Amino acid sequence: MSPLESKAAADGEFCSPSGPIEQVRYACSLGALASVIAIPGAIPITHCGPGCATKQFHALSGLNAYQGGEFHVPSTNIGNREVIFGGTDRLDELIEATLKVMEAGLFVVQSGCIPGLVGDDVASVVNKYRRRGVPIVFAETSGYRGNNFTGHETIIRAIIDQYVGAYDGPREAGLVNVWSLLPYHNPFWRGDLGEIRRILEGIGLRVNILFGPSSEGVAEWQAIPRAQFNLVLSPWLGLATAQHLQQTYGQPFLHVPAIPIGAKLTGAFLRQVTAFAGLDPQRAEAFIAREEKEYYLYLRDFSAFYAGCTSQYRLPSQLVVVSESAYNLAVTRFMVDQLGLVPGRQVITENPPQAFRDAIRAQYRRVADGVSAEVDFAEDGHLIRRLIGETDFTGQLPIVFGSTWEGEVARQLEAPLVEIGYPSTDEVVLSRSYVGYRGALALIERTYTTVVRASTMG
Amino acid sequence: MAINLRTTQAETREQRLGTITHWEGNAGQLARDSAHTHGCGRGCDNGGRRLCEQSTPFAQASMCAEHIAVTNATIIQEALVIQHSPIGCAVSQSSTCRYYRDLAARRGWKLEDPQSICTNLGEQDMVFGGIAKLEQTIREAWERHHPKVIFVATSCATGIIGDDVDSAARQLEDEIGIPVVPLHCEGFKSRHWSSGWDVIEHGILRRLVRPDPPRKQDDLINVIHLGGPDVFTPLLAPLGLRVNLVMGGNTLDRLAELSEAAATVTMCFVLSYLATGLEQEYGVPEIKAPLPYGLADTDEWLREIARVTHREHLVEDVIARERARIAPELARLRQALAGKRGFVAAGAAFAHGLLADLRELGVEVDGAYSFHHDPSTDSGDPRQDTLSHLVETWGDIPNYTVSPDQHFQAHAALLRAKPDFVICRHSGSMAVLTARMGIPVLPIFYSNDGLGYEGLLTIGRSILRILPRKRFCEDVAAHSRFPYQPWWLEQTNPFALGADPA
Ligand code: SF4
């Protein structure tokens, strides 16, 4: 085993890897403030150093596909005085002032490294406001305790326990809560959540999508306990949330590790959901048929390009995929199953808890009928470059799906690079989606535009 | 106050210069109060009072000194930066990388990713200390990349748990045989991010400048700038001077040569630590003239450089030629901008420079927003008092706000100023705010854009390019709102919350 191999805890908890990291591919727990910002009507309040919140959001949103977003986050901007004497008084003053100046349906107080280290009792400051009926919760997101993936589940848990609260009313058949991509970290989350919502509504569900422009925001969060079930659409992120909701509200959940891209996989996914939720199969089949008709007309015409009337271009044949697990698995499956590429090197970069890794490996072993792939887990750019360097591409034309950090390695391989993950600094993304029916077409467009340009523009 | 290079830590600018981050009033008053309290005429009767910092109970996320120090260490070529921190501090790596590659393309350097590594501290390290990981990372960094120098930047976490970074750096330096330079830049230690400039300049002065220069280079002038293309050589080459462009990306050789130069000029006195240190430690004279923004000040700036470097016989020709060269276009720009109202948001001396540019271009400006205020400079020389100079040369700025990029205060200041356009630095929150208020904005990424004669043209042309974007800005403004309470959305006093808690 390499000395750099991460040693995550075996109990499903995040544990930071033991080695140094080059080419950082995720934010710290505090970075989950991006998830709060992704909820329309919610505002984070950060209790941390002066630079922490801006750094996390600027990295996740500002430069990552230039997503923008509402960033005017109240922050204590901890200085010498708070480090020496404690920062709870300052936090109290800030919350009071925030309520005077800002307007929100929900405030999420997030602590960073410093309060954890100097021992601030943040919960009791926040509880004072909760007792007054202020919609405010506290999430402990010390940067040394986790990354923005685990932080995401921490803020979700805080909102459910401290804001949504107890519920013993009836459940609404056909209402689902969706837990899927990590907002902002995945550059395409806005369009993707919109597409996921669209296809689930297509088969007759009503959807709490919870984050992004296609969400109703805080009102949807209040409706969480009424849902018939939870859908976890990702390899592991959201599972802890779904388990917690099962315990709290007795809601069942359906776990689908691979986000479907393309008609084959999306159709199978929708049938699986239809069966689980007891929906009307005829309605679902009608929707699937309508979507497939359009999808396959496009694919029919794309085959003119793909089958070779443009054979001067070097159409790639083997995959390198470097990204967080959700897109990694989804894109690998689509490229292998739909377009017939072969797996090459797949590296998962968000440090998933150890307990989920075997299940993730199993997904790659049956990535498509008759195709088995291997997957590596690595966070450090140096190690990732080494893994790619050790890959056998004999006779193949590789293509890289990754982040900006893969630019150099793609050049060395003379492979086109399609940015699919954090950080993507060469993409400007608004509503583009790469999942479901419509997203698959956009992914094909981006991929083969990149391939053609690699030939025509050098 | 002399710069102290004996310790590894730079004193913060609050301590050295009396830097403040919150103030509101007219620029003339701020200039007088600053001179009265910290300037050369300390205590003398100049109509000033004791400089009093204002406060506000509300605050929004800002920026930290670590960010500035790390960014500017990372863009030094052949250097490697270790961020000794939990992963969150190092998430800025992607933007630093983008910045470096952009600089490299503009300056003709090799296009490659800069080297930075995070020690990636976790909870265990908070309990047991992070020094072992730091040592491992320094060794790893050396083996992986063989840099010529390694910087080790501290973070809030390592500052609080008390890691002895200095000893580790010394020990590893002996072991691997290249300089390992600590940068003490814990974000909580200074209230303003610009202290990060002092930290990296402190490290350069202590460790990277050649201590016993073998020779003096009479035609070499150090130009310390925030970053960007070389706009100085065209101005200084006709005087027979070679430009040693430092900060904002440079080679280690150039930094070593700093002590050999005939003089140093600083293009923004927020960075004056290095120039003052070079004069104090190596006798390289610091040019003490107002910054070259606007025609007259550019003339004076060139004359002062010529005087210090003994080139008086060449300078009048250069001035006349440059003025004649830009005159026709300057006239065109003045005409096109006549009657326009501008607003400037930038950091201290840089803001003062842009204000001078706008007034030289005939733009009306009665509001400005400075991200911090330095009541003095490290040299303490009154000729570097850019705010007093601005007020004397161009008249007062009636509404002058000091605030560390606080969105809510900037909103109030812009509502009061109602400008036709805004020029801003730190293009993050200010630029977005401005556009969302329906006002076209010129964000300045490379701060050399407004300098010298050519700078007037660069700024004037850029303003004309952005004005038509008003269509976009107004449309978005009409269809979105900020999540402030209605009373704050109407507020035009940035400090209304401090003065009157509603
Ligand atoms: S922890 Fe401190 S050094 Fe790190 S980003 Fe936050 S304020 Fe800056």
mmCIF file with all atom_site columns, C-alpha atoms in Angstrom, chain A residues 73-170:
data_model
loop_
_atom_site.group_PDB
_atom_site.id
_atom_site.type_symbol
_atom_site.label_atom_id
_atom_site.label_alt_id
_atom_site.label_comp_id
_atom_site.label_asym_id
_atom_site.label_entity_id
_atom_site.label_seq_id
_atom_site.pdbx_PDB_ins_code
_atom_site.Cartn_x
_atom_site.Cartn_y
_atom_site.Cartn_z
_atom_site.occupancy
_atom_site.B_iso_or_equiv
_atom_site.pdbx_formal_charge
_atom_site.auth_seq_id
_atom_site.auth_comp_id
_atom_site.auth_asym_id
_atom_site.auth_atom_id
_atom_site.pdbx_PDB_model_num
ATOM 1  C CA . VAL A 1 73  ? -22.989 35.847 4.302  1.00 0.00 ? 73  VAL A CA 1
ATOM 2  C CA . PRO A 1 74  ? -23.095 37.267 7.831  1.00 0.00 ? 74  PRO A CA 1
ATOM 3  C CA . SER A 1 75  ? -19.875 36.289 9.573  1.00 0.00 ? 75  SER A CA 1
ATOM 4  C CA . THR A 1 76  ? -18.222 37.003 12.898 1.00 0.00 ? 76  THR A CA 1
ATOM 5  C CA . ASN A 1 77  ? -14.831 37.268 11.164 1.00 0.00 ? 77  ASN A CA 1
ATOM 6  C CA . ILE A 1 78  ? -13.082 36.119 14.328 1.00 0.00 ? 78  ILE A CA 1
ATOM 7  C CA . GLY A 1 79  ? -10.087 38.184 15.425 1.00 0.00 ? 79  GLY A CA 1
ATOM 8  C CA . ASN A 1 80  ? -7.544  38.167 18.232 1.00 0.00 ? 80  ASN A CA 1
ATOM 9  C CA . ARG A 1 81  ? -10.030 39.201 20.864 1.00 0.00 ? 81  ARG A CA 1
ATOM 10 C CA . GLU A 1 82  ? -12.415 36.303 20.206 1.00 0.00 ? 82  GLU A CA 1
ATOM 11 C CA . VAL A 1 83  ? -9.565  33.812 20.088 1.00 0.00 ? 83  VAL A CA 1
ATOM 12 C CA . ILE A 1 84  ? -8.350  34.967 23.496 1.00 0.00 ? 84  ILE A CA 1
ATOM 13 C CA . PHE A 1 85  ? -11.619 35.660 25.277 1.00 0.00 ? 85  PHE A CA 1
ATOM 14 C CA . GLY A 1 86  ? -14.027 33.427 23.338 1.00 0.00 ? 86  GLY A CA 1
ATOM 15 C CA . GLY A 1 87  ? -16.364 34.417 20.566 1.00 0.00 ? 87  GLY A CA 1
ATOM 16 C CA . THR A 1 88  ? -19.873 33.709 21.818 1.00 0.00 ? 88  THR A CA 1
ATOM 17 C CA . ASP A 1 89  ? -20.633 37.344 22.709 1.00 0.00 ? 89  ASP A CA 1
ATOM 18 C CA . ARG A 1 90  ? -19.620 38.433 19.244 1.00 0.00 ? 90  ARG A CA 1
ATOM 19 C CA . LEU A 1 91  ? -21.773 35.716 17.693 1.00 0.00 ? 91  LEU A CA 1
ATOM 20 C CA . ASP A 1 92  ? -24.726 36.768 19.818 1.00 0.00 ? 92  ASP A CA 1
ATOM 21 C CA . GLU A 1 93  ? -24.289 40.368 18.686 1.00 0.00 ? 93  GLU A CA 1
ATOM 22 C CA . LEU A 1 94  ? -24.006 39.280 15.055 1.00 0.00 ? 94  LEU A CA 1
ATOM 23 C CA . ILE A 1 95  ? -27.166 37.165 15.117 1.00 0.00 ? 95  ILE A CA 1
ATOM 24 C CA . GLU A 1 96  ? -29.103 40.010 16.712 1.00 0.00 ? 96  GLU A CA 1
ATOM 25 C CA . ALA A 1 97  ? -27.859 42.389 14.011 1.00 0.00 ? 97  ALA A CA 1
ATOM 26 C CA . THR A 1 98  ? -28.505 39.863 11.245 1.00 0.00 ? 98  THR A CA 1
ATOM 27 C CA . LEU A 1 99  ? -32.147 39.626 12.244 1.00 0.00 ? 99  LEU A CA 1
ATOM 28 C CA . LYS A 1 100 ? -32.398 43.415 11.966 1.00 0.00 ? 100 LYS A CA 1
ATOM 29 C CA . VAL A 1 101 ? -30.723 43.665 8.582  1.00 0.00 ? 101 VAL A CA 1
ATOM 30 C CA . MET A 1 102 ? -31.426 40.493 6.663  1.00 0.00 ? 102 MET A CA 1
ATOM 31 C CA . GLU A 1 103 ? -34.545 38.675 5.658  1.00 0.00 ? 103 GLU A CA 1
ATOM 32 C CA . ALA A 1 104 ? -34.712 34.889 5.401  1.00 0.00 ? 104 ALA A CA 1
ATOM 33 C CA . GLY A 1 105 ? -37.009 31.970 6.030  1.00 0.00 ? 105 GLY A CA 1
ATOM 34 C CA . LEU A 1 106 ? -34.181 30.050 7.667  1.00 0.00 ? 106 LEU A CA 1
ATOM 35 C CA . PHE A 1 107 ? -30.788 30.909 9.153  1.00 0.00 ? 107 PHE A CA 1
ATOM 36 C CA . VAL A 1 108 ? -28.124 28.235 9.555  1.00 0.00 ? 108 VAL A CA 1
ATOM 37 C CA . VAL A 1 109 ? -25.327 29.110 11.967 1.00 0.00 ? 109 VAL A CA 1
ATOM 38 C CA . GLN A 1 110 ? -22.137 27.278 10.988 1.00 0.00 ? 110 GLN A CA 1
ATOM 39 C CA . SER A 1 111 ? -19.008 27.198 13.100 1.00 0.00 ? 111 SER A CA 1
ATOM 40 C CA . GLY A 1 112 ? -15.528 26.878 11.613 1.00 0.00 ? 112 GLY A CA 1
ATOM 41 C CA . CYS A 1 113 ? -12.215 25.700 13.071 1.00 0.00 ? 113 CYS A CA 1
ATOM 42 C CA . ILE A 1 114 ? -11.643 28.464 15.594 1.00 0.00 ? 114 ILE A CA 1
ATOM 43 C CA . PRO A 1 115 ? -14.748 28.108 17.787 1.00 0.00 ? 115 PRO A CA 1
ATOM 44 C CA . GLY A 1 116 ? -14.096 24.378 18.009 1.00 0.00 ? 116 GLY A CA 1
ATOM 45 C CA . LEU A 1 117 ? -10.520 24.985 19.142 1.00 0.00 ? 117 LEU A CA 1
ATOM 46 C CA . VAL A 1 118 ? -11.229 27.737 21.653 1.00 0.00 ? 118 VAL A CA 1
ATOM 47 C CA . GLY A 1 119 ? -14.306 25.934 22.991 1.00 0.00 ? 119 GLY A CA 1
ATOM 48 C CA . ASP A 1 120 ? -17.147 28.335 22.177 1.00 0.00 ? 120 ASP A CA 1
ATOM 49 C CA . ASP A 1 121 ? -20.547 27.038 23.237 1.00 0.00 ? 121 ASP A CA 1
ATOM 50 C CA . VAL A 1 122 ? -22.273 27.994 20.009 1.00 0.00 ? 122 VAL A CA 1
ATOM 51 C CA . ALA A 1 123 ? -25.334 25.805 20.539 1.00 0.00 ? 123 ALA A CA 1
ATOM 52 C CA . SER A 1 124 ? -26.491 27.716 23.596 1.00 0.00 ? 124 SER A CA 1
ATOM 53 C CA . VAL A 1 125 ? -26.216 31.062 21.792 1.00 0.00 ? 125 VAL A CA 1
ATOM 54 C CA . VAL A 1 126 ? -28.312 29.717 18.921 1.00 0.00 ? 126 VAL A CA 1
ATOM 55 C CA . ASN A 1 127 ? -30.799 28.017 21.219 1.00 0.00 ? 127 ASN A CA 1
ATOM 56 C CA . LYS A 1 128 ? -31.598 31.352 22.824 1.00 0.00 ? 128 LYS A CA 1
ATOM 57 C CA . TYR A 1 129 ? -32.926 32.517 19.454 1.00 0.00 ? 129 TYR A CA 1
ATOM 58 C CA . ARG A 1 130 ? -34.706 29.246 18.748 1.00 0.00 ? 130 ARG A CA 1
ATOM 59 C CA . ARG A 1 131 ? -36.587 29.630 21.998 1.00 0.00 ? 131 ARG A CA 1
ATOM 60 C CA . ARG A 1 132 ? -37.695 33.056 20.771 1.00 0.00 ? 132 ARG A CA 1
ATOM 61 C CA . GLY A 1 133 ? -39.170 31.353 17.725 1.00 0.00 ? 133 GLY A CA 1
ATOM 62 C CA . VAL A 1 134 ? -36.510 32.529 15.287 1.00 0.00 ? 134 VAL A CA 1
ATOM 63 C CA . PRO A 1 135 ? -36.082 30.058 12.383 1.00 0.00 ? 135 PRO A CA 1
ATOM 64 C CA . ILE A 1 136 ? -32.441 29.389 13.121 1.00 0.00 ? 136 ILE A CA 1
ATOM 65 C CA . VAL A 1 137 ? -30.360 26.237 13.554 1.00 0.00 ? 137 VAL A CA 1
ATOM 66 C CA . PHE A 1 138 ? -26.772 25.397 14.440 1.00 0.00 ? 138 PHE A CA 1
ATOM 67 C CA . ALA A 1 139 ? -24.482 23.084 12.507 1.00 0.00 ? 139 ALA A CA 1
ATOM 68 C CA . GLU A 1 140 ? -21.005 22.287 13.762 1.00 0.00 ? 140 GLU A CA 1
ATOM 69 C CA . THR A 1 141 ? -18.819 22.381 10.667 1.00 0.00 ? 141 THR A CA 1
ATOM 70 C CA . SER A 1 142 ? -15.256 22.700 12.001 1.00 0.00 ? 142 SER A CA 1
ATOM 71 C CA . GLY A 1 143 ? -12.942 22.506 9.024  1.00 0.00 ? 143 GLY A CA 1
ATOM 72 C CA . TYR A 1 144 ? -10.695 19.856 10.548 1.00 0.00 ? 144 TYR A CA 1
ATOM 73 C CA . ARG A 1 145 ? -13.631 17.509 11.134 1.00 0.00 ? 145 ARG A CA 1
ATOM 74 C CA . GLY A 1 146 ? -14.679 16.840 7.568  1.00 0.00 ? 146 GLY A CA 1
ATOM 75 C CA . ASN A 1 147 ? -15.145 18.064 4.064  1.00 0.00 ? 147 ASN A CA 1
ATOM 76 C CA . ASN A 1 148 ? -18.013 19.770 2.296  1.00 0.00 ? 148 ASN A CA 1
ATOM 77 C CA . PHE A 1 149 ? -19.639 16.388 1.581  1.00 0.00 ? 149 PHE A CA 1
ATOM 78 C CA . THR A 1 150 ? -19.906 15.401 5.220  1.00 0.00 ? 150 THR A CA 1
ATOM 79 C CA . GLY A 1 151 ? -20.650 19.046 6.067  1.00 0.00 ? 151 GLY A CA 1
ATOM 80 C CA . HIS A 1 152 ? -23.571 18.878 3.646  1.00 0.00 ? 152 HIS A CA 1
ATOM 81 C CA . GLU A 1 153 ? -25.134 16.064 5.658  1.00 0.00 ? 153 GLU A CA 1
ATOM 82 C CA . THR A 1 154 ? -24.375 17.911 8.875  1.00 0.00 ? 154 THR A CA 1
ATOM 83 C CA . ILE A 1 155 ? -26.337 20.988 7.803  1.00 0.00 ? 155 ILE A CA 1
ATOM 84 C CA . ILE A 1 156 ? -29.192 18.844 6.469  1.00 0.00 ? 156 ILE A CA 1
ATOM 85 C CA . ARG A 1 157 ? -29.384 17.011 9.764  1.00 0.00 ? 157 ARG A CA 1
ATOM 86 C CA . ALA A 1 158 ? -29.358 20.293 11.683 1.00 0.00 ? 158 ALA A CA 1
ATOM 87 C CA . ILE A 1 159 ? -32.205 21.688 9.603  1.00 0.00 ? 159 ILE A CA 1
ATOM 88 C CA . ILE A 1 160 ? -34.290 18.542 9.968  1.00 0.00 ? 160 ILE A CA 1
ATOM 89 C CA . ASP A 1 161 ? -33.775 18.193 13.704 1.00 0.00 ? 161 ASP A CA 1
ATOM 90 C CA . GLN A 1 162 ? -33.867 21.826 14.734 1.00 0.00 ? 162 GLN A CA 1
ATOM 91 C CA . TYR A 1 163 ? -36.146 23.437 12.160 1.00 0.00 ? 163 TYR A CA 1
ATOM 92 C CA . VAL A 1 164 ? -38.409 20.883 10.494 1.00 0.00 ? 164 VAL A CA 1
ATOM 93 C CA . GLY A 1 165 ? -38.875 19.053 13.767 1.00 0.00 ? 165 GLY A CA 1
ATOM 94 C CA . ALA A 1 166 ? -41.287 16.406 14.939 1.00 0.00 ? 166 ALA A CA 1
ATOM 95 C CA . TYR A 1 167 ? -44.164 15.301 12.738 1.00 0.00 ? 167 TYR A CA 1
ATOM 96 C CA . ASP A 1 168 ? -46.882 12.754 13.265 1.00 0.00 ? 168 ASP A CA 1
ATOM 97 C CA . GLY A 1 169 ? -49.336 13.802 10.578 1.00 0.00 ? 169 GLY A CA 1
ATOM 98 C CA . PRO A 1 170 ? -50.251 11.757 7.525  1.00 0.00 ? 170 PRO A CA 1
#
